[in-house]
JSON list of C-alpha atoms in Angstrom, two decimals:
[
{"chain": "A", "resi": 1, "resn": "UNK", "atom": "CA", "xyz": [-9.01, -27.41, -48.16]},
{"chain": "A", "resi": 2, "resn": "UNK", "atom": "CA", "xyz": [-10.72, -29.71, -46.03]},
{"chain": "A", "resi": 3, "resn": "UNK", "atom": "CA", "xyz": [-14.17, -29.34, -46.88]},
{"chain": "A", "resi": 4, "resn": "UNK", "atom": "CA", "xyz": [-16.70, -31.27, -45.17]},
{"chain": "A", "resi": 5, "resn": "UNK", "atom": "CA", "xyz": [-14.96, -33.66, -42.74]},
{"chain": "A", "resi": 6, "resn": "UNK", "atom": "CA", "xyz": [-16.95, -36.61, -40.95]},
{"chain": "A", "resi": 7, "resn": "UNK", "atom": "CA", "xyz": [-15.60, -38.37, -37.72]},
{"chain": "A", "resi": 8, "resn": "UNK", "atom": "CA", "xyz": [-15.46, -41.26, -37.50]},
{"chain": "A", "resi": 9, "resn": "UNK", "atom": "CA", "xyz": [-15.37, -43.06, -40.68]},
{"chain": "A", "resi": 10, "resn": "UNK", "atom": "CA", "xyz": [-15.86, -46.59, -39.25]},
{"chain": "A", "resi": 11, "resn": "UNK", "atom": "CA", "xyz": [-17.74, -47.94, -36.38]},
{"chain": "A", "resi": 12, "resn": "UNK", "atom": "CA", "xyz": [-19.21, -51.05, -34.85]},
{"chain": "A", "resi": 13, "resn": "UNK", "atom": "CA", "xyz": [-22.01, -50.92, -32.24]},
{"chain": "A", "resi": 14, "resn": "UNK", "atom": "CA", "xyz": [-24.01, -53.19, -30.37]},
{"chain": "A", "resi": 15, "resn": "UNK", "atom": "CA", "xyz": [-27.89, -53.05, -30.42]},
{"chain": "A", "resi": 16, "resn": "UNK", "atom": "CA", "xyz": [-28.62, -50.47, -27.65]},
{"chain": "A", "resi": 17, "resn": "UNK", "atom": "CA", "xyz": [-25.45, -48.22, -27.60]},
{"chain": "A", "resi": 18, "resn": "UNK", "atom": "CA", "xyz": [-25.21, -44.88, -28.41]},
{"chain": "A", "resi": 19, "resn": "UNK", "atom": "CA", "xyz": [-22.89, -42.80, -30.48]},
{"chain": "A", "resi": 20, "resn": "UNK", "atom": "CA", "xyz": [-22.29, -39.29, -32.08]},
{"chain": "A", "resi": 21, "resn": "UNK", "atom": "CA", "xyz": [-21.11, -38.69, -35.45]},
{"chain": "A", "resi": 22, "resn": "UNK", "atom": "CA", "xyz": [-19.69, -35.43, -35.98]},
{"chain": "A", "resi": 23, "resn": "UNK", "atom": "CA", "xyz": [-19.53, -33.27, -39.21]},
{"chain": "A", "resi": 24, "resn": "UNK", "atom": "CA", "xyz": [-17.43, -30.22, -39.42]},
{"chain": "A", "resi": 25, "resn": "UNK", "atom": "CA", "xyz": [-17.37, -27.98, -42.70]},
{"chain": "A", "resi": 26, "resn": "UNK", "atom": "CA", "xyz": [-14.82, -25.27, -43.12]},
{"chain": "A", "resi": 27, "resn": "UNK", "atom": "CA", "xyz": [-16.71, -23.26, -45.92]},
{"chain": "A", "resi": 28, "resn": "UNK", "atom": "CA", "xyz": [-18.61, -21.14, -43.71]},
{"chain": "A", "resi": 29, "resn": "UNK", "atom": "CA", "xyz": [-21.97, -22.83, -45.27]},
{"chain": "A", "resi": 30, "resn": "UNK", "atom": "CA", "xyz": [-25.06, -22.14, -43.74]},
{"chain": "A", "resi": 31, "resn": "UNK", "atom": "CA", "xyz": [-27.17, -25.34, -44.56]},
{"chain": "A", "resi": 32, "resn": "UNK", "atom": "CA", "xyz": [-26.22, -28.51, -43.45]},
{"chain": "A", "resi": 33, "resn": "UNK", "atom": "CA", "xyz": [-27.60, -32.17, -43.88]},
{"chain": "A", "resi": 34, "resn": "UNK", "atom": "CA", "xyz": [-27.25, -35.64, -42.68]},
{"chain": "A", "resi": 35, "resn": "UNK", "atom": "CA", "xyz": [-28.13, -38.41, -45.28]},
{"chain": "A", "resi": 36, "resn": "UNK", "atom": "CA", "xyz": [-28.16, -42.18, -45.05]},
{"chain": "A", "resi": 37, "resn": "UNK", "atom": "CA", "xyz": [-27.29, -44.45, -48.01]},
{"chain": "A", "resi": 38, "resn": "UNK", "atom": "CA", "xyz": [-28.58, -47.95, -48.28]},
{"chain": "A", "resi": 39, "resn": "UNK", "atom": "CA", "xyz": [-28.11, -50.64, -50.91]},
{"chain": "A", "resi": 40, "resn": "UNK", "atom": "CA", "xyz": [-31.08, -50.05, -53.07]},
{"chain": "A", "resi": 41, "resn": "UNK", "atom": "CA", "xyz": [-32.51, -47.34, -51.68]},
{"chain": "A", "resi": 42, "resn": "UNK", "atom": "CA", "xyz": [-30.61, -44.08, -52.45]},
{"chain": "A", "resi": 43, "resn": "UNK", "atom": "CA", "xyz": [-29.78, -41.21, -50.43]},
{"chain": "A", "resi": 44, "resn": "UNK", "atom": "CA", "xyz": [-32.28, -40.55, -47.71]},
{"chain": "A", "resi": 45, "resn": "UNK", "atom": "CA", "xyz": [-32.33, -37.31, -45.55]},
{"chain": "A", "resi": 46, "resn": "UNK", "atom": "CA", "xyz": [-32.42, -37.72, -42.05]},
{"chain": "A", "resi": 47, "resn": "UNK", "atom": "CA", "xyz": [-32.19, -34.22, -40.37]},
{"chain": "A", "resi": 48, "resn": "UNK", "atom": "CA", "xyz": [-30.77, -30.83, -41.62]},
{"chain": "A", "resi": 49, "resn": "UNK", "atom": "CA", "xyz": [-30.05, -27.50, -40.37]},
{"chain": "A", "resi": 50, "resn": "UNK", "atom": "CA", "xyz": [-30.47, -24.18, -41.98]},
{"chain": "A", "resi": 51, "resn": "UNK", "atom": "CA", "xyz": [-28.33, -22.14, -39.83]},
{"chain": "A", "resi": 52, "resn": "UNK", "atom": "CA", "xyz": [-26.72, -22.40, -36.26]},
{"chain": "A", "resi": 53, "resn": "UNK", "atom": "CA", "xyz": [-28.99, -23.30, -33.42]},
{"chain": "A", "resi": 54, "resn": "UNK", "atom": "CA", "xyz": [-31.51, -24.41, -35.86]},
{"chain": "A", "resi": 55, "resn": "UNK", "atom": "CA", "xyz": [-32.56, -28.23, -36.93]},
{"chain": "A", "resi": 56, "resn": "UNK", "atom": "CA", "xyz": [-35.28, -29.82, -38.85]},
{"chain": "A", "resi": 57, "resn": "UNK", "atom": "CA", "xyz": [-36.57, -33.41, -39.58]},
{"chain": "A", "resi": 58, "resn": "UNK", "atom": "CA", "xyz": [-36.00, -34.87, -42.96]},
{"chain": "A", "resi": 59, "resn": "UNK", "atom": "CA", "xyz": [-37.80, -37.73, -44.54]},
{"chain": "A", "resi": 60, "resn": "UNK", "atom": "CA", "xyz": [-36.67, -40.48, -42.14]},
{"chain": "A", "resi": 61, "resn": "UNK", "atom": "CA", "xyz": [-35.60, -38.81, -38.88]},
{"chain": "A", "resi": 62, "resn": "UNK", "atom": "CA", "xyz": [-37.02, -41.44, -36.37]},
{"chain": "A", "resi": 63, "resn": "UNK", "atom": "CA", "xyz": [-34.27, -42.78, -34.01]},
{"chain": "A", "resi": 64, "resn": "UNK", "atom": "CA", "xyz": [-31.83, -39.89, -34.63]},
{"chain": "A", "resi": 65, "resn": "UNK", "atom": "CA", "xyz": [-31.14, -36.53, -32.72]},
{"chain": "A", "resi": 66, "resn": "UNK", "atom": "CA", "xyz": [-29.09, -33.78, -34.33]},
{"chain": "A", "resi": 67, "resn": "UNK", "atom": "CA", "xyz": [-27.66, -30.39, -32.93]},
{"chain": "A", "resi": 68, "resn": "UNK", "atom": "CA", "xyz": [-26.01, -27.44, -34.44]},
{"chain": "A", "resi": 69, "resn": "UNK", "atom": "CA", "xyz": [-24.42, -25.43, -31.68]},
{"chain": "A", "resi": 70, "resn": "UNK", "atom": "CA", "xyz": [-21.58, -23.92, -34.13]},
{"chain": "A", "resi": 71, "resn": "UNK", "atom": "CA", "xyz": [-22.15, -22.94, -37.44]},
{"chain": "A", "resi": 72, "resn": "UNK", "atom": "CA", "xyz": [-19.46, -25.13, -38.56]},
{"chain": "A", "resi": 73, "resn": "UNK", "atom": "CA", "xyz": [-20.52, -28.35, -36.96]},
{"chain": "A", "resi": 74, "resn": "UNK", "atom": "CA", "xyz": [-23.55, -30.72, -37.17]},
{"chain": "A", "resi": 75, "resn": "UNK", "atom": "CA", "xyz": [-23.83, -33.52, -34.92]},
{"chain": "A", "resi": 76, "resn": "UNK", "atom": "CA", "xyz": [-25.98, -36.76, -35.78]},
{"chain": "A", "resi": 77, "resn": "UNK", "atom": "CA", "xyz": [-26.69, -38.80, -32.41]},
{"chain": "A", "resi": 78, "resn": "UNK", "atom": "CA", "xyz": [-27.99, -42.41, -32.08]},
{"chain": "A", "resi": 79, "resn": "UNK", "atom": "CA", "xyz": [-29.32, -42.68, -28.59]},
{"chain": "A", "resi": 80, "resn": "UNK", "atom": "CA", "xyz": [-30.21, -46.46, -28.93]},
{"chain": "A", "resi": 81, "resn": "UNK", "atom": "CA", "xyz": [-28.63, -48.24, -32.08]},
{"chain": "A", "resi": 82, "resn": "UNK", "atom": "CA", "xyz": [-30.66, -50.93, -33.89]},
{"chain": "A", "resi": 83, "resn": "UNK", "atom": "CA", "xyz": [-29.55, -53.02, -36.77]},
{"chain": "A", "resi": 84, "resn": "UNK", "atom": "CA", "xyz": [-32.08, -50.98, -39.18]},
{"chain": "A", "resi": 85, "resn": "UNK", "atom": "CA", "xyz": [-29.43, -48.22, -38.46]},
{"chain": "A", "resi": 86, "resn": "UNK", "atom": "CA", "xyz": [-26.44, -50.03, -40.10]},
{"chain": "A", "resi": 87, "resn": "UNK", "atom": "CA", "xyz": [-25.77, -47.78, -43.17]},
{"chain": "A", "resi": 88, "resn": "UNK", "atom": "CA", "xyz": [-23.28, -45.32, -44.62]},
{"chain": "A", "resi": 89, "resn": "UNK", "atom": "CA", "xyz": [-24.32, -41.89, -43.21]},
{"chain": "A", "resi": 90, "resn": "UNK", "atom": "CA", "xyz": [-23.17, -38.81, -45.29]},
{"chain": "A", "resi": 91, "resn": "UNK", "atom": "CA", "xyz": [-23.11, -35.25, -44.08]},
{"chain": "A", "resi": 92, "resn": "UNK", "atom": "CA", "xyz": [-23.44, -32.23, -46.55]},
{"chain": "A", "resi": 93, "resn": "UNK", "atom": "CA", "xyz": [-23.22, -28.57, -46.53]},
{"chain": "A", "resi": 94, "resn": "UNK", "atom": "CA", "xyz": [-24.25, -25.84, -48.74]},
{"chain": "A", "resi": 95, "resn": "UNK", "atom": "CA", "xyz": [-24.17, -22.22, -48.95]},
{"chain": "A", "resi": 96, "resn": "UNK", "atom": "CA", "xyz": [-27.63, -20.24, -49.09]},
{"chain": "A", "resi": 97, "resn": "UNK", "atom": "CA", "xyz": [-27.11, -19.93, -52.72]},
{"chain": "A", "resi": 98, "resn": "UNK", "atom": "CA", "xyz": [-26.17, -23.78, -53.00]},
{"chain": "A", "resi": 99, "resn": "UNK", "atom": "CA", "xyz": [-29.35, -24.81, -51.20]},
{"chain": "A", "resi": 100, "resn": "UNK", "atom": "CA", "xyz": [-31.19, -23.33, -53.88]},
{"chain": "A", "resi": 101, "resn": "UNK", "atom": "CA", "xyz": [-29.29, -24.60, -56.65]},
{"chain": "A", "resi": 102, "resn": "UNK", "atom": "CA", "xyz": [-28.85, -27.98, -55.26]},
{"chain": "A", "resi": 103, "resn": "UNK", "atom": "CA", "xyz": [-25.00, -28.11, -55.18]},
{"chain": "A", "resi": 104, "resn": "UNK", "atom": "CA", "xyz": [-24.05, -29.79, -51.98]},
{"chain": "A", "resi": 105, "resn": "UNK", "atom": "CA", "xyz": [-20.84, -30.51, -50.56]},
{"chain": "A", "resi": 106, "resn": "UNK", "atom": "CA", "xyz": [-20.52, -34.03, -49.15]},
{"chain": "A", "resi": 107, "resn": "UNK", "atom": "CA", "xyz": [-18.00, -35.72, -46.77]},
{"chain": "A", "resi": 108, "resn": "UNK", "atom": "CA", "xyz": [-16.53, -38.78, -47.47]},
{"chain": "A", "resi": 109, "resn": "UNK", "atom": "CA", "xyz": [-19.16, -40.95, -45.41]},
{"chain": "A", "resi": 110, "resn": "UNK", "atom": "CA", "xyz": [-19.19, -42.93, -42.01]},
{"chain": "A", "resi": 111, "resn": "UNK", "atom": "CA", "xyz": [-19.81, -46.55, -42.13]},
{"chain": "A", "resi": 112, "resn": "UNK", "atom": "CA", "xyz": [-21.90, -47.68, -39.02]},
{"chain": "A", "resi": 113, "resn": "UNK", "atom": "CA", "xyz": [-22.58, -51.04, -38.46]},
{"chain": "A", "resi": 114, "resn": "UNK", "atom": "CA", "xyz": [-24.98, -52.25, -35.38]},
{"chain": "A", "resi": 115, "resn": "UNK", "atom": "CA", "xyz": [-24.97, -55.96, -34.43]},
{"chain": "B", "resi": 1, "resn": "UNK", "atom": "CA", "xyz": [-45.06, -39.98, -53.08]},
{"chain": "B", "resi": 2, "resn": "UNK", "atom": "CA", "xyz": [-42.32, -38.09, -54.78]},
{"chain": "B", "resi": 3, "resn": "UNK", "atom": "CA", "xyz": [-40.38, -40.87, -56.86]},
{"chain": "B", "resi": 4, "resn": "UNK", "atom": "CA", "xyz": [-37.12, -40.77, -58.90]},
{"chain": "B", "resi": 5, "resn": "UNK", "atom": "CA", "xyz": [-36.19, -43.58, -61.09]},
{"chain": "B", "resi": 6, "resn": "UNK", "atom": "CA", "xyz": [-32.95, -44.31, -62.60]},
{"chain": "B", "resi": 7, "resn": "UNK", "atom": "CA", "xyz": [-31.93, -46.75, -65.47]},
{"chain": "B", "resi": 8, "resn": "UNK", "atom": "CA", "xyz": [-30.10, -48.77, -66.00]},
{"chain": "B", "resi": 9, "resn": "UNK", "atom": "CA", "xyz": [-29.33, -49.85, -62.40]},
{"chain": "B", "resi": 10, "resn": "UNK", "atom": "CA", "xyz": [-25.71, -50.88, -63.49]},
{"chain": "B", "resi": 11, "resn": "UNK", "atom": "CA", "xyz": [-23.85, -50.69, -67.26]},
{"chain": "B", "resi": 12, "resn": "UNK", "atom": "CA", "xyz": [-20.50, -51.96, -68.29]},
{"chain": "B", "resi": 13, "resn": "UNK", "atom": "CA", "xyz": [-19.06, -50.72, -71.14]},
{"chain": "B", "resi": 14, "resn": "UNK", "atom": "CA", "xyz": [-15.47, -50.50, -72.92]},
{"chain": "B", "resi": 15, "resn": "UNK", "atom": "CA", "xyz": [-13.16, -47.33, -73.03]},
{"chain": "B", "resi": 16, "resn": "UNK", "atom": "CA", "xyz": [-14.43, -45.28, -75.66]},
{"chain": "B", "resi": 17, "resn": "UNK", "atom": "CA", "xyz": [-17.84, -46.13, -75.81]},
{"chain": "B", "resi": 18, "resn": "UNK", "atom": "CA", "xyz": [-20.71, -43.51, -75.35]},
{"chain": "B", "resi": 19, "resn": "UNK", "atom": "CA", "xyz": [-23.23, -44.01, -72.66]},
{"chain": "B", "resi": 20, "resn": "UNK", "atom": "CA", "xyz": [-26.53, -42.59, -71.91]},
{"chain": "B", "resi": 21, "resn": "UNK", "atom": "CA", "xyz": [-28.13, -42.67, -68.52]},
{"chain": "B", "resi": 22, "resn": "UNK", "atom": "CA", "xyz": [-31.88, -42.16, -67.66]},
{"chain": "B", "resi": 23, "resn": "UNK", "atom": "CA", "xyz": [-33.67, -40.40, -64.92]},
{"chain": "B", "resi": 24, "resn": "UNK", "atom": "CA", "xyz": [-37.45, -40.27, -64.63]},
{"chain": "B", "resi": 25, "resn": "UNK", "atom": "CA", "xyz": [-39.25, -38.37, -61.72]},
{"chain": "B", "resi": 26, "resn": "UNK", "atom": "CA", "xyz": [-42.88, -37.98, -60.23]},
{"chain": "B", "resi": 27, "resn": "UNK", "atom": "CA", "xyz": [-42.64, -34.86, -57.92]},
{"chain": "B", "resi": 28, "resn": "UNK", "atom": "CA", "xyz": [-45.09, -32.43, -56.67]},
{"chain": "B", "resi": 29, "resn": "UNK", "atom": "CA", "xyz": [-43.89, -28.67, -57.89]},
{"chain": "B", "resi": 30, "resn": "UNK", "atom": "CA", "xyz": [-40.97, -29.74, -59.63]},
{"chain": "B", "resi": 31, "resn": "UNK", "atom": "CA", "xyz": [-38.04, -27.13, -59.10]},
{"chain": "B", "resi": 32, "resn": "UNK", "atom": "CA", "xyz": [-34.92, -28.63, -60.52]},
{"chain": "B", "resi": 33, "resn": "UNK", "atom": "CA", "xyz": [-33.01, -31.75, -61.40]},
{"chain": "B", "resi": 34, "resn": "UNK", "atom": "CA", "xyz": [-29.54, -32.77, -60.43]},
{"chain": "B", "resi": 35, "resn": "UNK", "atom": "CA", "xyz": [-26.70, -34.92, -61.14]},
{"chain": "B", "resi": 36, "resn": "UNK", "atom": "CA", "xyz": [-24.16, -36.23, -58.83]},
{"chain": "B", "resi": 37, "resn": "UNK", "atom": "CA", "xyz": [-21.14, -38.47, -59.59]},
{"chain": "B", "resi": 38, "resn": "UNK", "atom": "CA", "xyz": [-19.98, -40.85, -56.68]},
{"chain": "B", "resi": 39, "resn": "UNK", "atom": "CA", "xyz": [-16.94, -42.64, -56.89]},
{"chain": "B", "resi": 40, "resn": "UNK", "atom": "CA", "xyz": [-15.89, -44.65, -54.00]},
{"chain": "B", "resi": 41, "resn": "UNK", "atom": "CA", "xyz": [-17.01, -42.19, -51.36]},
{"chain": "B", "resi": 42, "resn": "UNK", "atom": "CA", "xyz": [-18.64, -38.51, -51.36]},
{"chain": "B", "resi": 43, "resn": "UNK", "atom": "CA", "xyz": [-21.07, -37.57, -54.23]},
{"chain": "B", "resi": 44, "resn": "UNK", "atom": "CA", "xyz": [-19.83, -34.60, -56.25]},
{"chain": "B", "resi": 45, "resn": "UNK", "atom": "CA", "xyz": [-21.99, -32.11, -58.19]},
{"chain": "B", "resi": 46, "resn": "UNK", "atom": "CA", "xyz": [-22.19, -32.45, -61.98]},
{"chain": "B", "resi": 47, "resn": "UNK", "atom": "CA", "xyz": [-25.25, -30.43, -63.22]},
{"chain": "B", "resi": 48, "resn": "UNK", "atom": "CA", "xyz": [-28.38, -28.58, -62.24]},
{"chain": "B", "resi": 49, "resn": "UNK", "atom": "CA", "xyz": [-31.01, -28.31, -64.77]},
{"chain": "B", "resi": 50, "resn": "UNK", "atom": "CA", "xyz": [-34.28, -26.36, -64.44]},
{"chain": "B", "resi": 51, "resn": "UNK", "atom": "CA", "xyz": [-35.47, -25.79, -68.14]},
{"chain": "B", "resi": 52, "resn": "UNK", "atom": "CA", "xyz": [-36.30, -28.11, -70.59]},
{"chain": "B", "resi": 53, "resn": "UNK", "atom": "CA", "xyz": [-34.37, -28.56, -73.87]},
{"chain": "B", "resi": 54, "resn": "UNK", "atom": "CA", "xyz": [-31.26, -26.53, -72.72]},
{"chain": "B", "resi": 55, "resn": "UNK", "atom": "CA", "xyz": [-28.08, -28.70, -72.70]},
{"chain": "B", "resi": 56, "resn": "UNK", "atom": "CA", "xyz": [-25.65, -28.65, -70.02]},
{"chain": "B", "resi": 57, "resn": "UNK", "atom": "CA", "xyz": [-22.28, -29.70, -71.05]},
{"chain": "B", "resi": 58, "resn": "UNK", "atom": "CA", "xyz": [-19.03, -30.18, -69.23]},
{"chain": "B", "resi": 59, "resn": "UNK", "atom": "CA", "xyz": [-16.34, -31.71, -71.16]},
{"chain": "B", "resi": 60, "resn": "UNK", "atom": "CA", "xyz": [-17.45, -35.13, -72.17]},
{"chain": "B", "resi": 61, "resn": "UNK", "atom": "CA", "xyz": [-20.59, -35.05, -70.06]},
{"chain": "B", "resi": 62, "resn": "UNK", "atom": "CA", "xyz": [-23.68, -33.49, -71.20]},
{"chain": "B", "resi": 63, "resn": "UNK", "atom": "CA", "xyz": [-27.25, -33.48, -69.54]},
{"chain": "B", "resi": 64, "resn": "UNK", "atom": "CA", "xyz": [-30.83, -32.45, -70.88]},
{"chain": "B", "resi": 65, "resn": "UNK", "atom": "CA", "xyz": [-34.18, -31.96, -69.22]},
{"chain": "B", "resi": 66, "resn": "UNK", "atom": "CA", "xyz": [-37.42, -32.80, -70.60]},
{"chain": "B", "resi": 67, "resn": "UNK", "atom": "CA", "xyz": [-40.24, -31.51, -68.23]},
{"chain": "B", "resi": 68, "resn": "UNK", "atom": "CA", "xyz": [-43.25, -32.51, -70.44]},
{"chain": "B", "resi": 69, "resn": "UNK", "atom": "CA", "xyz": [-42.05, -36.15, -70.08]},
{"chain": "B", "resi": 70, "resn": "UNK", "atom": "CA", "xyz": [-40.40, -35.75, -66.93]},
{"chain": "B", "resi": 71, "resn": "UNK", "atom": "CA", "xyz": [-37.31, -37.22, -67.22]},
{"chain": "B", "resi": 72, "resn": "UNK", "atom": "CA", "xyz": [-33.70, -36.36, -68.06]},
{"chain": "B", "resi": 73, "resn": "UNK", "atom": "CA", "xyz": [-30.53, -38.01, -69.61]},
{"chain": "B", "resi": 74, "resn": "UNK", "atom": "CA", "xyz": [-26.81, -37.84, -68.83]},
{"chain": "B", "resi": 75, "resn": "UNK", "atom": "CA", "xyz": [-24.70, -38.56, -71.83]},
{"chain": "B", "resi": 76, "resn": "UNK", "atom": "CA", "xyz": [-20.82, -39.35, -71.52]},
{"chain": "B", "resi": 77, "resn": "UNK", "atom": "CA", "xyz": [-18.86, -39.73, -74.46]},
{"chain": "B", "resi": 78, "resn": "UNK", "atom": "CA", "xyz": [-15.57, -41.40, -75.23]},
{"chain": "B", "resi": 79, "resn": "UNK", "atom": "CA", "xyz": [-15.65, -43.01, -71.83]},
{"chain": "B", "resi": 80, "resn": "UNK", "atom": "CA", "xyz": [-12.54, -43.26, -69.66]},
{"chain": "B", "resi": 81, "resn": "UNK", "atom": "CA", "xyz": [-11.96, -45.78, -66.68]},
{"chain": "B", "resi": 82, "resn": "UNK", "atom": "CA", "xyz": [-11.94, -42.75, -64.62]},
{"chain": "B", "resi": 83, "resn": "UNK", "atom": "CA", "xyz": [-15.91, -42.33, -65.54]},
{"chain": "B", "resi": 84, "resn": "UNK", "atom": "CA", "xyz": [-16.41, -45.36, -63.50]},
{"chain": "B", "resi": 85, "resn": "UNK", "atom": "CA", "xyz": [-18.57, -44.21, -60.46]},
{"chain": "B", "resi": 86, "resn": "UNK", "atom": "CA", "xyz": [-22.30, -44.30, -59.36]},
{"chain": "B", "resi": 87, "resn": "UNK", "atom": "CA", "xyz": [-24.20, -41.67, -61.02]},
{"chain": "B", "resi": 88, "resn": "UNK", "atom": "CA", "xyz": [-27.08, -40.21, -58.89]},
{"chain": "B", "resi": 89, "resn": "UNK", "atom": "CA", "xyz": [-30.02, -38.15, -60.11]},
{"chain": "B", "resi": 90, "resn": "UNK", "atom": "CA", "xyz": [-32.09, -35.97, -57.56]},
{"chain": "B", "resi": 91, "resn": "UNK", "atom": "CA", "xyz": [-34.83, -33.89, -57.79]},
{"chain": "B", "resi": 92, "resn": "UNK", "atom": "CA", "xyz": [-35.51, -30.59, -55.96]},
{"chain": "B", "resi": 93, "resn": "UNK", "atom": "CA", "xyz": [-39.14, -30.30, -54.50]},
{"chain": "B", "resi": 94, "resn": "UNK", "atom": "CA", "xyz": [-40.62, -27.95, -52.09]},
{"chain": "B", "resi": 95, "resn": "UNK", "atom": "CA", "xyz": [-40.66, -29.48, -48.75]},
{"chain": "B", "resi": 96, "resn": "UNK", "atom": "CA", "xyz": [-43.12, -27.08, -47.04]},
{"chain": "B", "resi": 97, "resn": "UNK", "atom": "CA", "xyz": [-42.40, -24.26, -44.73]},
{"chain": "B", "resi": 98, "resn": "UNK", "atom": "CA", "xyz": [-40.45, -22.45, -47.20]},
{"chain": "B", "resi": 99, "resn": "UNK", "atom": "CA", "xyz": [-37.45, -25.28, -47.64]},
{"chain": "B", "resi": 100, "resn": "UNK", "atom": "CA", "xyz": [-36.78, -27.61, -50.45]},
{"chain": "B", "resi": 101, "resn": "UNK", "atom": "CA", "xyz": [-36.11, -31.29, -50.28]},
{"chain": "B", "resi": 102, "resn": "UNK", "atom": "CA", "xyz": [-33.87, -33.66, -52.69]},
{"chain": "B", "resi": 103, "resn": "UNK", "atom": "CA", "xyz": [-35.40, -36.66, -53.61]},
{"chain": "B", "resi": 104, "resn": "UNK", "atom": "CA", "xyz": [-32.48, -39.17, -54.82]},
{"chain": "B", "resi": 105, "resn": "UNK", "atom": "CA", "xyz": [-33.01, -42.01, -57.17]},
{"chain": "B", "resi": 106, "resn": "UNK", "atom": "CA", "xyz": [-31.03, -45.23, -56.54]},
{"chain": "B", "resi": 107, "resn": "UNK", "atom": "CA", "xyz": [-28.37, -44.54, -58.99]},
{"chain": "B", "resi": 108, "resn": "UNK", "atom": "CA", "xyz": [-26.70, -46.05, -61.94]},
{"chain": "B", "resi": 109, "resn": "UNK", "atom": "CA", "xyz": [-23.38, -47.72, -61.36]},
{"chain": "B", "resi": 110, "resn": "UNK", "atom": "CA", "xyz": [-21.11, -47.49, -64.49]},
{"chain": "B", "resi": 111, "resn": "UNK", "atom": "CA", "xyz": [-18.16, -49.54, -65.14]},
{"chain": "B", "resi": 112, "resn": "UNK", "atom": "CA", "xyz": [-15.70, -48.64, -67.72]},
{"chain": "B", "resi": 113, "resn": "UNK", "atom": "CA", "xyz": [-13.42, -51.37, -68.72]},
{"chain": "B", "resi": 114, "resn": "UNK", "atom": "CA", "xyz": [-9.94, -50.63, -70.40]}
]
């Protein structure tokens, strides 16, 4: 089972460039999330979605946009990358029950470097 | 501001040792506390705790929550090299608007040497 798959796994950008991270899950989960993980900071929620066609801001949404056009996919976009967005990005999903129990299924992460 | 603090930040032990990882929290309207294990890549779910004093157990791992003192511990007995990982603690609290949020600690990096 693929679970949660993120692409690309690595990317180097120049300041001002744009890019999109794709997250796909094959577990028919309603909830999807994008986190960033920085040294000494823990996981911080960027945006999340509680169902197809819906998105909401997390704790650190500035500089990012998201879309959930299909239930299985959650896209994270950077319109104009900045060095402060250098991080490891994790996508996660959960069933509605999982959202209430905290059991998130994570992708393997995407390491983004902005020069 | 909601806060989750884990200690120690890192720990090195030998195989067979028993370790205790700590997680303290300050959140408004606590709902649950969760432990995740993060080996090189994706965090994987270990436990969810909602009630004080009830131990959750899975093999050599166990965890307990104290809602009065606002902390949880994760115990690992007879450690193995495969237990080497970063252990994340997260607390679930209402975000507002009917949804919840997870506030993560910075993690404890455990290294188990043979």
